[in-house]
PDB file of C-alpha atoms in Angstrom:
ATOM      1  CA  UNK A   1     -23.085   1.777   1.337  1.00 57.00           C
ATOM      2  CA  UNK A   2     -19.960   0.107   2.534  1.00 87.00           C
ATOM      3  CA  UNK A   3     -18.208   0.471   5.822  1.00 93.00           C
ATOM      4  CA  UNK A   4     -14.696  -0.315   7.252  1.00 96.00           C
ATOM      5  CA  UNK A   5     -14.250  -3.402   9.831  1.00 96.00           C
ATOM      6  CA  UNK A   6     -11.205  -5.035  11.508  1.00 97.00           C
ATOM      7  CA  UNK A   7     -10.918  -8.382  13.124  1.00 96.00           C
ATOM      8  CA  UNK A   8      -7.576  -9.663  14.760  1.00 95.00           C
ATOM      9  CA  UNK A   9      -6.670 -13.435  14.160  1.00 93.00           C
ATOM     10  CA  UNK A  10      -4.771 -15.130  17.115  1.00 91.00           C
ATOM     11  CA  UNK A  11      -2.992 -18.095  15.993  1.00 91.00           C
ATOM     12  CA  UNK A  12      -2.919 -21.371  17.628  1.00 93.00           C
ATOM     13  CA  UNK A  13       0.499 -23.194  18.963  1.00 92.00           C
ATOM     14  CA  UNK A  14       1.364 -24.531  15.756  1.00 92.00           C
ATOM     15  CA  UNK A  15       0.322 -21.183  13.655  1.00 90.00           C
ATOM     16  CA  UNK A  16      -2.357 -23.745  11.983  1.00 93.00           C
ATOM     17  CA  UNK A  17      -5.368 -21.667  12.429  1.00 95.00           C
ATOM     18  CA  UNK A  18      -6.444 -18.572  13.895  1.00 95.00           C
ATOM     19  CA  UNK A  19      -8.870 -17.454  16.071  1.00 94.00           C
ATOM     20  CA  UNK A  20     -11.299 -14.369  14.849  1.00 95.00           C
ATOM     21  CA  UNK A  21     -12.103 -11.472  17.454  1.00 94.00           C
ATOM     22  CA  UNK A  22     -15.770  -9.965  16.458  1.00 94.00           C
ATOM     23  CA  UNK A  23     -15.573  -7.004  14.405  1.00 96.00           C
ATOM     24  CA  UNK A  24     -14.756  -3.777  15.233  1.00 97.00           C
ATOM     25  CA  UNK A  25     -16.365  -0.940  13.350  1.00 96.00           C
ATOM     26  CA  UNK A  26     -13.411   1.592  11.847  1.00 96.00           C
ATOM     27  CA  UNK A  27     -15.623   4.040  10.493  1.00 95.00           C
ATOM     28  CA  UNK A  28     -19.596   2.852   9.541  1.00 92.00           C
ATOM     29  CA  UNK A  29     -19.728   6.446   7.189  1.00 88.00           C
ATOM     30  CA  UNK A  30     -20.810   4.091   4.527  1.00 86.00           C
ATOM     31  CA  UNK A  31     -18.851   5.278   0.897  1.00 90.00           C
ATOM     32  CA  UNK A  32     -15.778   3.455   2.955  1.00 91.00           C
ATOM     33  CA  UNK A  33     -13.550   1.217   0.552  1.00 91.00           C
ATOM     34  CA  UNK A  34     -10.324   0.152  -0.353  1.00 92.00           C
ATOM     35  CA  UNK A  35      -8.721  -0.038   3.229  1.00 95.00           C
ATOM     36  CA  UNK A  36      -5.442  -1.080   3.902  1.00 96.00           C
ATOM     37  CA  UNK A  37      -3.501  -1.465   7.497  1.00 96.00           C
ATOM     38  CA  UNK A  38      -0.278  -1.867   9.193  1.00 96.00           C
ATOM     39  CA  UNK A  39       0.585  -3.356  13.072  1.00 97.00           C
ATOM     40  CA  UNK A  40       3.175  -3.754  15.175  1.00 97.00           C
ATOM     41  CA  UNK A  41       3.755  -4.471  19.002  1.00 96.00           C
ATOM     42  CA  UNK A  42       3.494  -1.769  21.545  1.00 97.00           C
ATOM     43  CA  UNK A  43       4.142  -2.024  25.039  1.00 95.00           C
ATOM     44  CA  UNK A  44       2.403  -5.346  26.200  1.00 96.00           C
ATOM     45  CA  UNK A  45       0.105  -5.188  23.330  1.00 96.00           C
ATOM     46  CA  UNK A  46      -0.480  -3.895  19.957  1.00 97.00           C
ATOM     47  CA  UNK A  47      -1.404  -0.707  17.572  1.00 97.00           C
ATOM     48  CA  UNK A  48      -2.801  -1.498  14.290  1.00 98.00           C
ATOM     49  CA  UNK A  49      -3.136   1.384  11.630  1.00 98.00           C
ATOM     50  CA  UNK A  50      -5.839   1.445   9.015  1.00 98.00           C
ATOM     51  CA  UNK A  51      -6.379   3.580   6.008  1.00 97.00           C
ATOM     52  CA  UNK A  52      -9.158   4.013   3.644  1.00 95.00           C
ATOM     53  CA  UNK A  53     -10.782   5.547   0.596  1.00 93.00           C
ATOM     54  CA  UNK A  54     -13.694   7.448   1.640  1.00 91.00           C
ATOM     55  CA  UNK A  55     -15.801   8.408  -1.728  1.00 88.00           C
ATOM     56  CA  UNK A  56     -19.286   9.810  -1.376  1.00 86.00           C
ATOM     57  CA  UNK A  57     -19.422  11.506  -4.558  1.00 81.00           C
ATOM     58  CA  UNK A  58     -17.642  14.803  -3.110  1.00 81.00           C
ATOM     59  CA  UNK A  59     -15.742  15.791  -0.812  1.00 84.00           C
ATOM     60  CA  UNK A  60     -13.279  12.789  -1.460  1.00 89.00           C
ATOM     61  CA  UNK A  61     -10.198  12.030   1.076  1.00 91.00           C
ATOM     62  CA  UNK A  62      -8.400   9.488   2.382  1.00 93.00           C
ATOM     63  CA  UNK A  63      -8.884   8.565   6.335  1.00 95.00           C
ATOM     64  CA  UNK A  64      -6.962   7.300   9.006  1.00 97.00           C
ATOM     65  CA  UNK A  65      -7.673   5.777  12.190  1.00 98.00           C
ATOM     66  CA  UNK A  66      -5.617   4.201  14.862  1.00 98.00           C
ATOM     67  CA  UNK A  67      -6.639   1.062  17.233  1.00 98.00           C
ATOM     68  CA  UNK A  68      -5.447  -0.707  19.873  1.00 97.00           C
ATOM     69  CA  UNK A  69      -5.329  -4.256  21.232  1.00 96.00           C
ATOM     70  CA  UNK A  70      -4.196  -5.030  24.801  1.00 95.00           C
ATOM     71  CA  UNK A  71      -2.515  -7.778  25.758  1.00 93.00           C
ATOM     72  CA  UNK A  72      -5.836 -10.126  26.789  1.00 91.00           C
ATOM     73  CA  UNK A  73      -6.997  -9.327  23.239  1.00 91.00           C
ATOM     74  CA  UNK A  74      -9.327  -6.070  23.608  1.00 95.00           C
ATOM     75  CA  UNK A  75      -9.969  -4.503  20.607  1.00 96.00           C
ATOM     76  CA  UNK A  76     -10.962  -0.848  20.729  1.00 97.00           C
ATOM     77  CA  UNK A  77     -10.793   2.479  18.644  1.00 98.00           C
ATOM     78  CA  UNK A  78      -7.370   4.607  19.921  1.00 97.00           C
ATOM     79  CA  UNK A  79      -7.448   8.356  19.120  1.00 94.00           C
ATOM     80  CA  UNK A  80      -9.415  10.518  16.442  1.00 95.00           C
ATOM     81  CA  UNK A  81     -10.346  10.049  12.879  1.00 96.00           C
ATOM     82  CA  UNK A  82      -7.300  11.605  10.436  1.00 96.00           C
ATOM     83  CA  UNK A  83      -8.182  13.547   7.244  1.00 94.00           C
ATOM     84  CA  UNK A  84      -5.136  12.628   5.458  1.00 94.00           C
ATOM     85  CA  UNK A  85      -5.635  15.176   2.256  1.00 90.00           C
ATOM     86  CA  UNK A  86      -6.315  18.597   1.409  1.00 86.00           C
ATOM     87  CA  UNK A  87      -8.028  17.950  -2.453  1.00 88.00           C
ATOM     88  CA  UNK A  88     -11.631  16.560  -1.851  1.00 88.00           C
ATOM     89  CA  UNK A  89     -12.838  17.601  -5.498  1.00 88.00           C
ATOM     90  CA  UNK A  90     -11.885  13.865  -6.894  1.00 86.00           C
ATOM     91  CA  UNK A  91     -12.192  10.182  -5.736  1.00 85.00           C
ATOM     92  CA  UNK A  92      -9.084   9.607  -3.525  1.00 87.00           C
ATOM     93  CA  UNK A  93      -7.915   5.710  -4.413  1.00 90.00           C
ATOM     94  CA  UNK A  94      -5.350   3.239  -3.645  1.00 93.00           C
ATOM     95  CA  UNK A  95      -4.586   4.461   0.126  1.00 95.00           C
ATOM     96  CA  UNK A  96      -1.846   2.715   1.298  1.00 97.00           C
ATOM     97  CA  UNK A  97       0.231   2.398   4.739  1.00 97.00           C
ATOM     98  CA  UNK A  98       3.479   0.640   5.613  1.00 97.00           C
ATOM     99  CA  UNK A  99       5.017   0.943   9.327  1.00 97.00           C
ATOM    100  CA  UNK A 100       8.859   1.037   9.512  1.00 96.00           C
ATOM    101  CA  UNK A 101      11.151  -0.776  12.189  1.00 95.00           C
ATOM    102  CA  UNK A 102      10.976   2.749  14.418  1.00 96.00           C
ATOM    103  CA  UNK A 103       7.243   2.513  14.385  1.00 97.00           C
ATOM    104  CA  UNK A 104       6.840   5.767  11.977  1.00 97.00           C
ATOM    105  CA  UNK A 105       3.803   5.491   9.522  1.00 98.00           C
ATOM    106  CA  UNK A 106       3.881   6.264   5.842  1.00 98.00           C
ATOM    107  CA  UNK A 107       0.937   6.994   3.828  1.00 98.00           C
ATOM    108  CA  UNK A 108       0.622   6.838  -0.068  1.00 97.00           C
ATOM    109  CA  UNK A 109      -2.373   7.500  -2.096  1.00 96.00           C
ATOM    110  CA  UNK A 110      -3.933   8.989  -5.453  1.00 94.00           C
ATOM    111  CA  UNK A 111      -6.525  11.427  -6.448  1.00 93.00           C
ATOM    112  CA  UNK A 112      -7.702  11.362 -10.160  1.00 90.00           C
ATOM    113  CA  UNK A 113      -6.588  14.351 -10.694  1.00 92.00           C
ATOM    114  CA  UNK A 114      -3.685  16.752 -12.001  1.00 93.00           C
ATOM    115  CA  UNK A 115      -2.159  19.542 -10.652  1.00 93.00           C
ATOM    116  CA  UNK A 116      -0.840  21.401  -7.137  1.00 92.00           C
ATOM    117  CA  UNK A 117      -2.031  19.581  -4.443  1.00 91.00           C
ATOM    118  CA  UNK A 118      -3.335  16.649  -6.496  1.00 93.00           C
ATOM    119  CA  UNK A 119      -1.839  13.247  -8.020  1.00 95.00           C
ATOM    120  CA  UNK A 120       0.022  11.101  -6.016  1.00 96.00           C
ATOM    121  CA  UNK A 121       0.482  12.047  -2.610  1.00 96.00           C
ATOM    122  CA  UNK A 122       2.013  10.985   0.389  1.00 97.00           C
ATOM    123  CA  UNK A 123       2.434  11.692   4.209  1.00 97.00           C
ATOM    124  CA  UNK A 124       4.493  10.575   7.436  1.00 98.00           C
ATOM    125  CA  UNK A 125       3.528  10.073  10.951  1.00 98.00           C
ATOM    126  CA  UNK A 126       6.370  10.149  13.475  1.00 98.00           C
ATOM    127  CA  UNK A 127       6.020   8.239  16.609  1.00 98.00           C
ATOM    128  CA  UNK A 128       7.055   8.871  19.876  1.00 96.00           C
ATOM    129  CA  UNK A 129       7.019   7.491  22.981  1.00 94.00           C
ATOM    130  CA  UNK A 130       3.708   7.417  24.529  1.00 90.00           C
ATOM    131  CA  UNK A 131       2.978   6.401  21.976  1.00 95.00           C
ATOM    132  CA  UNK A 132       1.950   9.601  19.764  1.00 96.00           C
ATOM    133  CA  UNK A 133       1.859   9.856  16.555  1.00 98.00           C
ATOM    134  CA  UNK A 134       2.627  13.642  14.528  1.00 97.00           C
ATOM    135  CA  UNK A 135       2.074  13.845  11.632  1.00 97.00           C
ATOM    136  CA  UNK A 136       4.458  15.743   8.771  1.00 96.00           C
ATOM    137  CA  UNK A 137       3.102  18.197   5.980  1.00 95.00           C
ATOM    138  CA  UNK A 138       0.981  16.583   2.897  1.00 95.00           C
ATOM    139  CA  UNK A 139       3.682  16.149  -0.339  1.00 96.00           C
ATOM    140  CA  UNK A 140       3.634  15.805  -3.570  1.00 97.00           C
ATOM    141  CA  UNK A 141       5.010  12.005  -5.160  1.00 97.00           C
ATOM    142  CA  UNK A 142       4.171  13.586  -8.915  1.00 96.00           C
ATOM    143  CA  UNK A 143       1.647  15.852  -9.624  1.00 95.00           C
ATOM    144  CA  UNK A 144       1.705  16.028 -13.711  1.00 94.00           C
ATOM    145  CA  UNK A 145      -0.143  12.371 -13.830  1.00 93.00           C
ATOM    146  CA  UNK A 146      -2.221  10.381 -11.329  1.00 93.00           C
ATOM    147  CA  UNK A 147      -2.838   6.968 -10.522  1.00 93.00           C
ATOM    148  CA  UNK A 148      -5.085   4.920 -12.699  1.00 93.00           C
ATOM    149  CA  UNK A 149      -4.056   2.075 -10.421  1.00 93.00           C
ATOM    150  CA  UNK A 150      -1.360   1.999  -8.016  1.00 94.00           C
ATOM    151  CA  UNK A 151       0.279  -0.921  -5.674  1.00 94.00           C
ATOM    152  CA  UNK A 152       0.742  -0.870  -1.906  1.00 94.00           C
ATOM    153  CA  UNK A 153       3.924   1.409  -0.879  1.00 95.00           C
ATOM    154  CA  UNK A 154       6.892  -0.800   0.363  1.00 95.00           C
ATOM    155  CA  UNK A 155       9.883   0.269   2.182  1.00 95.00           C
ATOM    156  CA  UNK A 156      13.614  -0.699   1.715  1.00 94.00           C
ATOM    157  CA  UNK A 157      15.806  -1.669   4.902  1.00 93.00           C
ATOM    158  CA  UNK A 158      17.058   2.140   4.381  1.00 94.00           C
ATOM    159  CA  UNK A 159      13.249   3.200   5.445  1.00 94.00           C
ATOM    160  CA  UNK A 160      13.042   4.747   2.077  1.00 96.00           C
ATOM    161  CA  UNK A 161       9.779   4.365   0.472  1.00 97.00           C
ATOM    162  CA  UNK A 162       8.795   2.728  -3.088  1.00 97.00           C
ATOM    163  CA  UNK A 163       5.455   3.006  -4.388  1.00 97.00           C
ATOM    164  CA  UNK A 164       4.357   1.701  -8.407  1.00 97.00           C
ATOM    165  CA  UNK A 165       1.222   2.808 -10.258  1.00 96.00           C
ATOM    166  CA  UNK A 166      -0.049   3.077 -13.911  1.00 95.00           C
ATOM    167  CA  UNK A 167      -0.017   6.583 -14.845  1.00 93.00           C
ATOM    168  CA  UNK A 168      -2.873   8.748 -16.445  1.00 91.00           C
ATOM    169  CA  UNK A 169      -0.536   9.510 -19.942  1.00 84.00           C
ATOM    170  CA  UNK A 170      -1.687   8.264 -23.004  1.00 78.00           C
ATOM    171  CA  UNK A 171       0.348   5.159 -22.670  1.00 80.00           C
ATOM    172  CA  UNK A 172      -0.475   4.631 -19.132  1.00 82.00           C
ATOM    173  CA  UNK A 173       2.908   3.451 -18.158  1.00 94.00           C
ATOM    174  CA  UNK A 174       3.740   2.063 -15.001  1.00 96.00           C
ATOM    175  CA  UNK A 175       5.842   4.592 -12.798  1.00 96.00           C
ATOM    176  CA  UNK A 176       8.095   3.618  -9.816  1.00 97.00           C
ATOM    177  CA  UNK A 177       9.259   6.396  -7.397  1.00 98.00           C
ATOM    178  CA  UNK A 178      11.115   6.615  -3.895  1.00 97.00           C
ATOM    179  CA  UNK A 179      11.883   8.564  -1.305  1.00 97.00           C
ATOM    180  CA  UNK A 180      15.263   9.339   0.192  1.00 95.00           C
ATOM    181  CA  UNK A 181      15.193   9.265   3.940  1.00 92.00           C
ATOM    182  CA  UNK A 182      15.702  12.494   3.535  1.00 93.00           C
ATOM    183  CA  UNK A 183      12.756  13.369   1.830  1.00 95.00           C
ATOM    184  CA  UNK A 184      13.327  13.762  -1.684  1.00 96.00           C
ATOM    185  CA  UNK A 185      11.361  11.689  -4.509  1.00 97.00           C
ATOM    186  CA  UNK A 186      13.062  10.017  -7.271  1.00 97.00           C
ATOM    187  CA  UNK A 187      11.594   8.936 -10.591  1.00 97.00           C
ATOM    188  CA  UNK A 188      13.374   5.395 -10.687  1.00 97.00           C
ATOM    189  CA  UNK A 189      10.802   4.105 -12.924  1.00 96.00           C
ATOM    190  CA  UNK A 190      11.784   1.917 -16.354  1.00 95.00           C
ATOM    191  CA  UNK A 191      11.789   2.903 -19.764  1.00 92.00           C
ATOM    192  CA  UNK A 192       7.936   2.638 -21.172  1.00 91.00           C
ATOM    193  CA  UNK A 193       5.926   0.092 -19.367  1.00 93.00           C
ATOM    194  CA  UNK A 194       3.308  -0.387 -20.104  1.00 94.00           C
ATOM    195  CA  UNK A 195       1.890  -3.133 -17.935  1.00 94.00           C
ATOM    196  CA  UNK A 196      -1.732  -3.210 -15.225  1.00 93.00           C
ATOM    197  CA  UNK A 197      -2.214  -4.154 -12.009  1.00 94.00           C
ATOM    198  CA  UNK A 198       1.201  -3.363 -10.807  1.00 95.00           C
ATOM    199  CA  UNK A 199       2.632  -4.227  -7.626  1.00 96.00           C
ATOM    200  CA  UNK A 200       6.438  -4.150  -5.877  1.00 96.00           C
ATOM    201  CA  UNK A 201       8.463  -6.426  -3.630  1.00 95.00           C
ATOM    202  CA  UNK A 202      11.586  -6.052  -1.813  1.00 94.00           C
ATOM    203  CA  UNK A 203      14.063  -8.580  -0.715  1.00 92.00           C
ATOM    204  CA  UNK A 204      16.853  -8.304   2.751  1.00 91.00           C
ATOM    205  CA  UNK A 205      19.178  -7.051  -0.143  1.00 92.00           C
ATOM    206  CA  UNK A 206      17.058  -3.972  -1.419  1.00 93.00           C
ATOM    207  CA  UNK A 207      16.291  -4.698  -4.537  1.00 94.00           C
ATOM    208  CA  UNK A 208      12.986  -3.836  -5.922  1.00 95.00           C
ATOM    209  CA  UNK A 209      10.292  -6.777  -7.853  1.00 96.00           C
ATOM    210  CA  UNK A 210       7.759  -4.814  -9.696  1.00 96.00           C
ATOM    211  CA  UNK A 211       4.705  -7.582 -10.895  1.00 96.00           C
ATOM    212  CA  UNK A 212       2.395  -6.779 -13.469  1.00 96.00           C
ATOM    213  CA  UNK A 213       0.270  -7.868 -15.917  1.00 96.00           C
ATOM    214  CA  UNK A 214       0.172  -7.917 -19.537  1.00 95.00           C
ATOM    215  CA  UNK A 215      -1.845 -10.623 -21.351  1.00 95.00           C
ATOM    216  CA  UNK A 216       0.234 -12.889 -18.984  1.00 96.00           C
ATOM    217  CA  UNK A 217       2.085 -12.308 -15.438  1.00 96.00           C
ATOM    218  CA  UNK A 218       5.451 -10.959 -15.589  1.00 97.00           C
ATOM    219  CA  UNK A 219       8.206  -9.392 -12.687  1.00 96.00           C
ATOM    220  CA  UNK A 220      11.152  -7.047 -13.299  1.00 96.00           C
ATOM    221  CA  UNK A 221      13.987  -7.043 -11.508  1.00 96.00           C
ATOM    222  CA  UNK A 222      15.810  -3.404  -9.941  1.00 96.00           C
ATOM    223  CA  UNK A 223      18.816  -4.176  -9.078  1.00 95.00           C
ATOM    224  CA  UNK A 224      19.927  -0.318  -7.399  1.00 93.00           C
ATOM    225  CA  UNK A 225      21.184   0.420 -10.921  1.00 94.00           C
ATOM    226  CA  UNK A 226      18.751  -0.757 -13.785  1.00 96.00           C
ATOM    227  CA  UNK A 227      15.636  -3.259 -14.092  1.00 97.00           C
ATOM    228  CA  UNK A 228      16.479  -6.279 -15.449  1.00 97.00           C
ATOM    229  CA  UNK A 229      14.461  -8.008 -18.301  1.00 96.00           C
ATOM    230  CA  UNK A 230      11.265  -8.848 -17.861  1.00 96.00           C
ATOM    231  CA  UNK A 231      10.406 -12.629 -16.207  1.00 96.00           C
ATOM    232  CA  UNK A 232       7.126 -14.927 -17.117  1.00 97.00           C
ATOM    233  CA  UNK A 233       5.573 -15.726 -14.105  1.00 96.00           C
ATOM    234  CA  UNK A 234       2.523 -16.924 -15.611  1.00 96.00           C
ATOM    235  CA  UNK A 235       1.678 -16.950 -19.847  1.00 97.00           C
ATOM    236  CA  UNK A 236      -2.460 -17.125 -18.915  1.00 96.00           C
ATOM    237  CA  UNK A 237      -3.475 -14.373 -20.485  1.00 96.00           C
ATOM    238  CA  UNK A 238      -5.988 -13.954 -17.477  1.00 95.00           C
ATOM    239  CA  UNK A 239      -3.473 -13.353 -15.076  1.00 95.00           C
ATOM    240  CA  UNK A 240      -4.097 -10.475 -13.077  1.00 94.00           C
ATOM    241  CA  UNK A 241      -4.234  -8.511  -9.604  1.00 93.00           C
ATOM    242  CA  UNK A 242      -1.089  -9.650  -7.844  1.00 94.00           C
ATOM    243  CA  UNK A 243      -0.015  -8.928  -4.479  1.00 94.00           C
ATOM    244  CA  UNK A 244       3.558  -9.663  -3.888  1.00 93.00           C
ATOM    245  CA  UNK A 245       5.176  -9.983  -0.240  1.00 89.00           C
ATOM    246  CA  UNK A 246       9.028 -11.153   0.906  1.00 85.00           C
ATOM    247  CA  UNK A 247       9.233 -14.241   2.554  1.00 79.00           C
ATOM    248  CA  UNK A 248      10.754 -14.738   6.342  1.00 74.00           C
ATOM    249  CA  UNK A 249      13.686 -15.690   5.067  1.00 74.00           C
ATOM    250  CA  UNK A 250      14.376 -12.246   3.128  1.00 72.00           C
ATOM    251  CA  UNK A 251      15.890 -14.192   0.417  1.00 76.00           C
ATOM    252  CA  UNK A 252      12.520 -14.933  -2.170  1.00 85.00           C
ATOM    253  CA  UNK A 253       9.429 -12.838  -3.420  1.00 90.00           C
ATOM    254  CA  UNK A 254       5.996 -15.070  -2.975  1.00 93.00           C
ATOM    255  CA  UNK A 255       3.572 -13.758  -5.271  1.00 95.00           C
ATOM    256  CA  UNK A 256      -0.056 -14.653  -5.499  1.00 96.00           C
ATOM    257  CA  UNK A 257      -2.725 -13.409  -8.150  1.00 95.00           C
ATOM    258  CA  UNK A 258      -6.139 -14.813 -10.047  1.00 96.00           C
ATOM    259  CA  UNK A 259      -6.639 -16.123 -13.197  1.00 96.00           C
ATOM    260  CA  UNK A 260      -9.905 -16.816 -15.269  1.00 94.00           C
ATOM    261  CA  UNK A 261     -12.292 -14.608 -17.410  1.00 88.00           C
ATOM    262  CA  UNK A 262     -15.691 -14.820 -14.862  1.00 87.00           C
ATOM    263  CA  UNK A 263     -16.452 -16.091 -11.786  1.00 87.00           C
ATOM    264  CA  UNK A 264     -15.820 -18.968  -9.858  1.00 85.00           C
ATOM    265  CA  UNK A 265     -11.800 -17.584 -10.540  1.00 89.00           C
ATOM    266  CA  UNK A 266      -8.787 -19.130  -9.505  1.00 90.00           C
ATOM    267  CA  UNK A 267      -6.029 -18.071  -6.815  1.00 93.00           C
ATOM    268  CA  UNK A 268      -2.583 -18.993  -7.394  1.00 91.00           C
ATOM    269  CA  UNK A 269       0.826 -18.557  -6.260  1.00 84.00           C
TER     270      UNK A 269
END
């Protein structure tokens, strides 16, 4: 059984070290994994946003739940539980959730399965003052393939959103897609991937830095118009699992992943 817990970290002065809050239980259903979350500042406080696979060998969805942290540092559950999905006959994976500069939530995740109402999905959240959140009508990302593993969503400076997975085909290549802002998603992905692991980037100037693996860590660029060649990042052949972020600045893509065969492995960046 496995449950889902969130602790906030206050920094010190110098943003040296952090001090941990206890734990606050998110949802102790047990069959709880894979949980990803968003924040951001609200009022004289905060709102984190947490996602998660829930998987008890049927029905399947991906949850939601909302907290809140005052000012003083109070750490409590805000609002109901959210069944994101309407399929539950498949493991839901991968959930994802980014928060945009207006404070609207977007949801990715994947089913392991094909067909209406299944693959990779996705959902919005608008906020309003109050705050409330409302949340917008389940849609499809692509429904022909799902997700045999699939990266956090990102979004652009546009608010349009970019998610990367490896697809279910027989060449399980990796797929990029993105949403206009006004709702429409575009296959943007390049030419016959084939890659694991994959996960994107953006920089201040939109373009896109999809990381994978393949016997070796490697990034393409997308430039708007076409993905540049493909970049060694690493030639272990162990290289895997990245998790790539923009830095302050805007202007660079830090990446960090593991290398080795067994355990103890070894984090790099």
């Amino acid at each position: 059984a496995s449950n889902i817990y969130y602790r906030r970290g206050t920094p010190d002065a110098g943003r040296t070290s952090y001090t941990w809050s206890a734990a606050l239980t998110v949802s102790a259903a047990s069959y709880d994994n894979i949980p990803d979350l968003g924040a951001h500042a609200e009022g004289t406080g905060w709102k984190a946003h947490v996602v998660w696979s829930y998987n008890p060998g049927g029905p399947y969805d991906a949850k939601y739940q909302r907290i809140d942290i005052t000012s003083g540092g109070t750490i409590s559950l805000d609002g109901s539980l959210v069944t994101l999905g309407s399929y539950t006959g498949t493991a839901h994976t991968y959930p994802s959730i980014s928060v945009d500069s207006s404070k609207n939530l977007y949801v990715t995740w994947a089913t392991g399965a094909t067909g209406a109402g299944k693959g990779v999905r996705f959902k919005k959240a608008t906020y309003s003052a109050g705050p409330t959140w409302t949340w917008g009508s389940e849609d499809t990302v692509i429904d022909t393939v799902y997700a045999l593993a699939m990266g956090p969503n990102v979004l652009d400076s546009t608010g349009r959103v970019i998610v990367v997975f490896r697809d279910s085909g027989g060449s399980s290549y990796l797929r990029v897609f993105r949403r206009s802002t006004g709702g429409v998603w575009s296959d943007i992905s390049p030419t016959t991937l084939v890659g694991q692991n994959p996960t994107l980037g953006v920089d201040a100037n939109n373009n896109l830095y999809l990381v994978y693996a393949n016997s070796g860590l490697f990034y393409r660029k997308y430039n708007g118009t076409t993905w540049e060649s493909a970049v060694t990042i690493d030639t272990d052949t162990t290289a895997t699992y990245p998790s790539a972020r923009r830095d302050s600045a805007g202007s660079a893509i830090d990446v960090v992943y593991t290398t080795g065969s067994g355990s103890p492995y070894t984090v790099k960046s």
